[in-house]
């Protein structure tokens, strides 16, 4: 099984490949409006239990994103317990992405 977390650097490389993982943003809508990554899917953490099985494919690789990496890690563990084996949390969240990959993404 994959490591529970993926570094921003490793994910930046994966994003450029043809079958890039789905980027699942589990922050709140106001956070998503403040700063988000292109092609990410917003599903606030509180909505994941009611939406995951209807909207996510357990066979598709997924990287979960939040602000600093804690919510996304919790969602990653929950999804794995629900049978989503190809899920990883973006270590450090969008804040780490902004600091190490794309400084044009606002920090908050």
mmCIF file of C-alpha atoms in Angstrom:
data_model
loop_
_atom_site.group_PDB
_atom_site.id
_atom_site.type_symbol
_atom_site.label_atom_id
_atom_site.label_comp_id
_atom_site.label_asym_id
_atom_site.label_seq_id
_atom_site.Cartn_x
_atom_site.Cartn_y
_atom_site.Cartn_z
ATOM 1 C CA UNK A 1 0.000 0.000 0.000
ATOM 2 C CA UNK A 2 1.096 3.572 -0.652
ATOM 3 C CA UNK A 3 2.565 5.713 2.091
ATOM 4 C CA UNK A 4 -0.200 7.741 3.774
ATOM 5 C CA UNK A 5 1.411 11.041 2.729
ATOM 6 C CA UNK A 6 2.990 12.345 -0.457
ATOM 7 C CA UNK A 7 5.394 15.290 -0.543
ATOM 8 C CA UNK A 8 4.562 18.393 -2.556
ATOM 9 C CA UNK A 9 7.593 17.677 -4.763
ATOM 10 C CA UNK A 10 6.491 14.105 -5.552
ATOM 11 C CA UNK A 11 2.925 15.227 -6.206
ATOM 12 C CA UNK A 12 4.122 18.025 -8.513
ATOM 13 C CA UNK A 13 5.785 15.347 -10.662
ATOM 14 C CA UNK A 14 2.695 13.102 -10.614
ATOM 15 C CA UNK A 15 0.446 16.012 -11.652
ATOM 16 C CA UNK A 16 2.351 16.318 -14.915
ATOM 17 C CA UNK A 17 1.746 12.698 -15.946
ATOM 18 C CA UNK A 18 -1.153 11.641 -18.199
ATOM 19 C CA UNK A 19 -3.038 9.714 -15.497
ATOM 20 C CA UNK A 20 -2.505 12.205 -12.683
ATOM 21 C CA UNK A 21 -4.311 11.498 -9.401
ATOM 22 C CA UNK A 22 -7.587 13.223 -8.615
ATOM 23 C CA UNK A 23 -6.909 16.151 -6.291
ATOM 24 C CA UNK A 24 -9.550 16.177 -3.543
ATOM 25 C CA UNK A 25 -9.668 19.432 -1.564
ATOM 26 C CA UNK A 26 -11.327 18.866 1.829
ATOM 27 C CA UNK A 27 -11.171 22.462 3.067
ATOM 28 C CA UNK A 28 -14.177 24.731 3.532
ATOM 29 C CA UNK A 29 -15.549 26.734 0.576
ATOM 30 C CA UNK A 30 -14.134 30.033 1.889
ATOM 31 C CA UNK A 31 -10.664 28.457 2.072
ATOM 32 C CA UNK A 32 -11.030 27.066 -1.443
ATOM 33 C CA UNK A 33 -11.978 30.545 -2.705
ATOM 34 C CA UNK A 34 -8.972 32.056 -0.927
ATOM 35 C CA UNK A 35 -6.436 29.631 -2.420
ATOM 36 C CA UNK A 36 -6.847 26.527 -4.546
ATOM 37 C CA UNK A 37 -4.990 24.397 -7.044
ATOM 38 C CA UNK A 38 -6.242 24.041 -10.617
ATOM 39 C CA UNK A 39 -8.351 20.951 -11.353
ATOM 40 C CA UNK A 40 -9.015 20.220 -7.686
ATOM 41 C CA UNK A 41 -12.396 18.895 -6.545
ATOM 42 C CA UNK A 42 -13.903 20.575 -3.490
ATOM 43 C CA UNK A 43 -15.486 18.200 -0.970
ATOM 44 C CA UNK A 44 -15.356 19.699 2.534
ATOM 45 C CA UNK A 45 -14.258 17.215 5.195
ATOM 46 C CA UNK A 46 -17.697 17.142 6.794
ATOM 47 C CA UNK A 47 -19.270 16.130 3.469
ATOM 48 C CA UNK A 48 -16.878 13.273 2.696
ATOM 49 C CA UNK A 49 -18.817 10.500 4.515
ATOM 50 C CA UNK A 50 -22.029 11.284 2.623
ATOM 51 C CA UNK A 51 -20.443 11.987 -0.779
ATOM 52 C CA UNK A 52 -17.369 9.757 -1.133
ATOM 53 C CA UNK A 53 -19.014 6.551 -2.312
ATOM 54 C CA UNK A 54 -21.285 8.385 -4.751
ATOM 55 C CA UNK A 55 -18.692 10.737 -6.239
ATOM 56 C CA UNK A 56 -15.269 9.076 -5.929
ATOM 57 C CA UNK A 57 -13.933 5.996 -7.705
ATOM 58 C CA UNK A 58 -12.071 3.674 -5.289
ATOM 59 C CA UNK A 59 -9.853 2.476 -8.151
ATOM 60 C CA UNK A 60 -8.596 5.956 -9.096
ATOM 61 C CA UNK A 61 -5.539 7.399 -7.340
ATOM 62 C CA UNK A 62 -6.526 10.325 -5.112
ATOM 63 C CA UNK A 63 -4.414 12.960 -3.364
ATOM 64 C CA UNK A 64 -6.249 14.729 -0.539
ATOM 65 C CA UNK A 65 -5.451 18.373 0.200
ATOM 66 C CA UNK A 66 -6.214 20.710 3.096
ATOM 67 C CA UNK A 67 -4.532 23.759 4.660
ATOM 68 C CA UNK A 68 -1.656 22.169 6.619
ATOM 69 C CA UNK A 69 -2.150 18.435 6.121
ATOM 70 C CA UNK A 70 -4.066 17.306 9.207
ATOM 71 C CA UNK A 71 -7.618 17.197 7.818
ATOM 72 C CA UNK A 72 -6.370 15.604 4.623
ATOM 73 C CA UNK A 73 -4.539 12.895 6.567
ATOM 74 C CA UNK A 74 -7.688 12.151 8.578
ATOM 75 C CA UNK A 75 -9.742 11.916 5.375
ATOM 76 C CA UNK A 76 -7.058 9.734 3.770
ATOM 77 C CA UNK A 77 -7.232 7.265 6.671
ATOM 78 C CA UNK A 78 -11.047 7.283 6.590
ATOM 79 C CA UNK A 79 -11.126 6.687 2.816
ATOM 80 C CA UNK A 80 -8.622 3.841 3.129
ATOM 81 C CA UNK A 81 -10.841 2.246 5.769
ATOM 82 C CA UNK A 82 -13.718 2.524 3.277
ATOM 83 C CA UNK A 83 -11.814 0.594 0.596
ATOM 84 C CA UNK A 84 -10.100 3.453 -1.250
ATOM 85 C CA UNK A 85 -6.593 1.975 -1.366
ATOM 86 C CA UNK A 86 -4.937 4.502 -3.681
ATOM 87 C CA UNK A 87 -5.311 7.587 -1.485
ATOM 88 C CA UNK A 88 -2.575 9.820 -0.109
ATOM 89 C CA UNK A 89 -2.554 13.073 1.827
ATOM 90 C CA UNK A 90 -0.530 16.020 0.542
ATOM 91 C CA UNK A 91 2.032 16.526 3.323
ATOM 92 C CA UNK A 92 1.884 20.075 4.660
ATOM 93 C CA UNK A 93 -1.227 20.910 2.645
ATOM 94 C CA UNK A 94 -1.689 23.850 0.330
ATOM 95 C CA UNK A 95 0.561 25.909 2.607
ATOM 96 C CA UNK A 96 3.517 23.614 1.867
ATOM 97 C CA UNK A 97 2.606 23.640 -1.839
ATOM 98 C CA UNK A 98 2.687 27.439 -1.858
ATOM 99 C CA UNK A 99 5.982 27.568 0.044
ATOM 100 C CA UNK A 100 7.843 24.924 -1.974
ATOM 101 C CA UNK A 101 6.186 24.568 -5.399
ATOM 102 C CA UNK A 102 4.071 27.557 -6.431
ATOM 103 C CA UNK A 103 4.485 30.834 -4.545
ATOM 104 C CA UNK A 104 1.658 32.405 -6.593
ATOM 105 C CA UNK A 105 -0.838 30.364 -4.529
ATOM 106 C CA UNK A 106 -1.892 32.685 -1.672
ATOM 107 C CA UNK A 107 -1.008 31.724 1.875
ATOM 108 C CA UNK A 108 -3.499 32.359 4.655
#
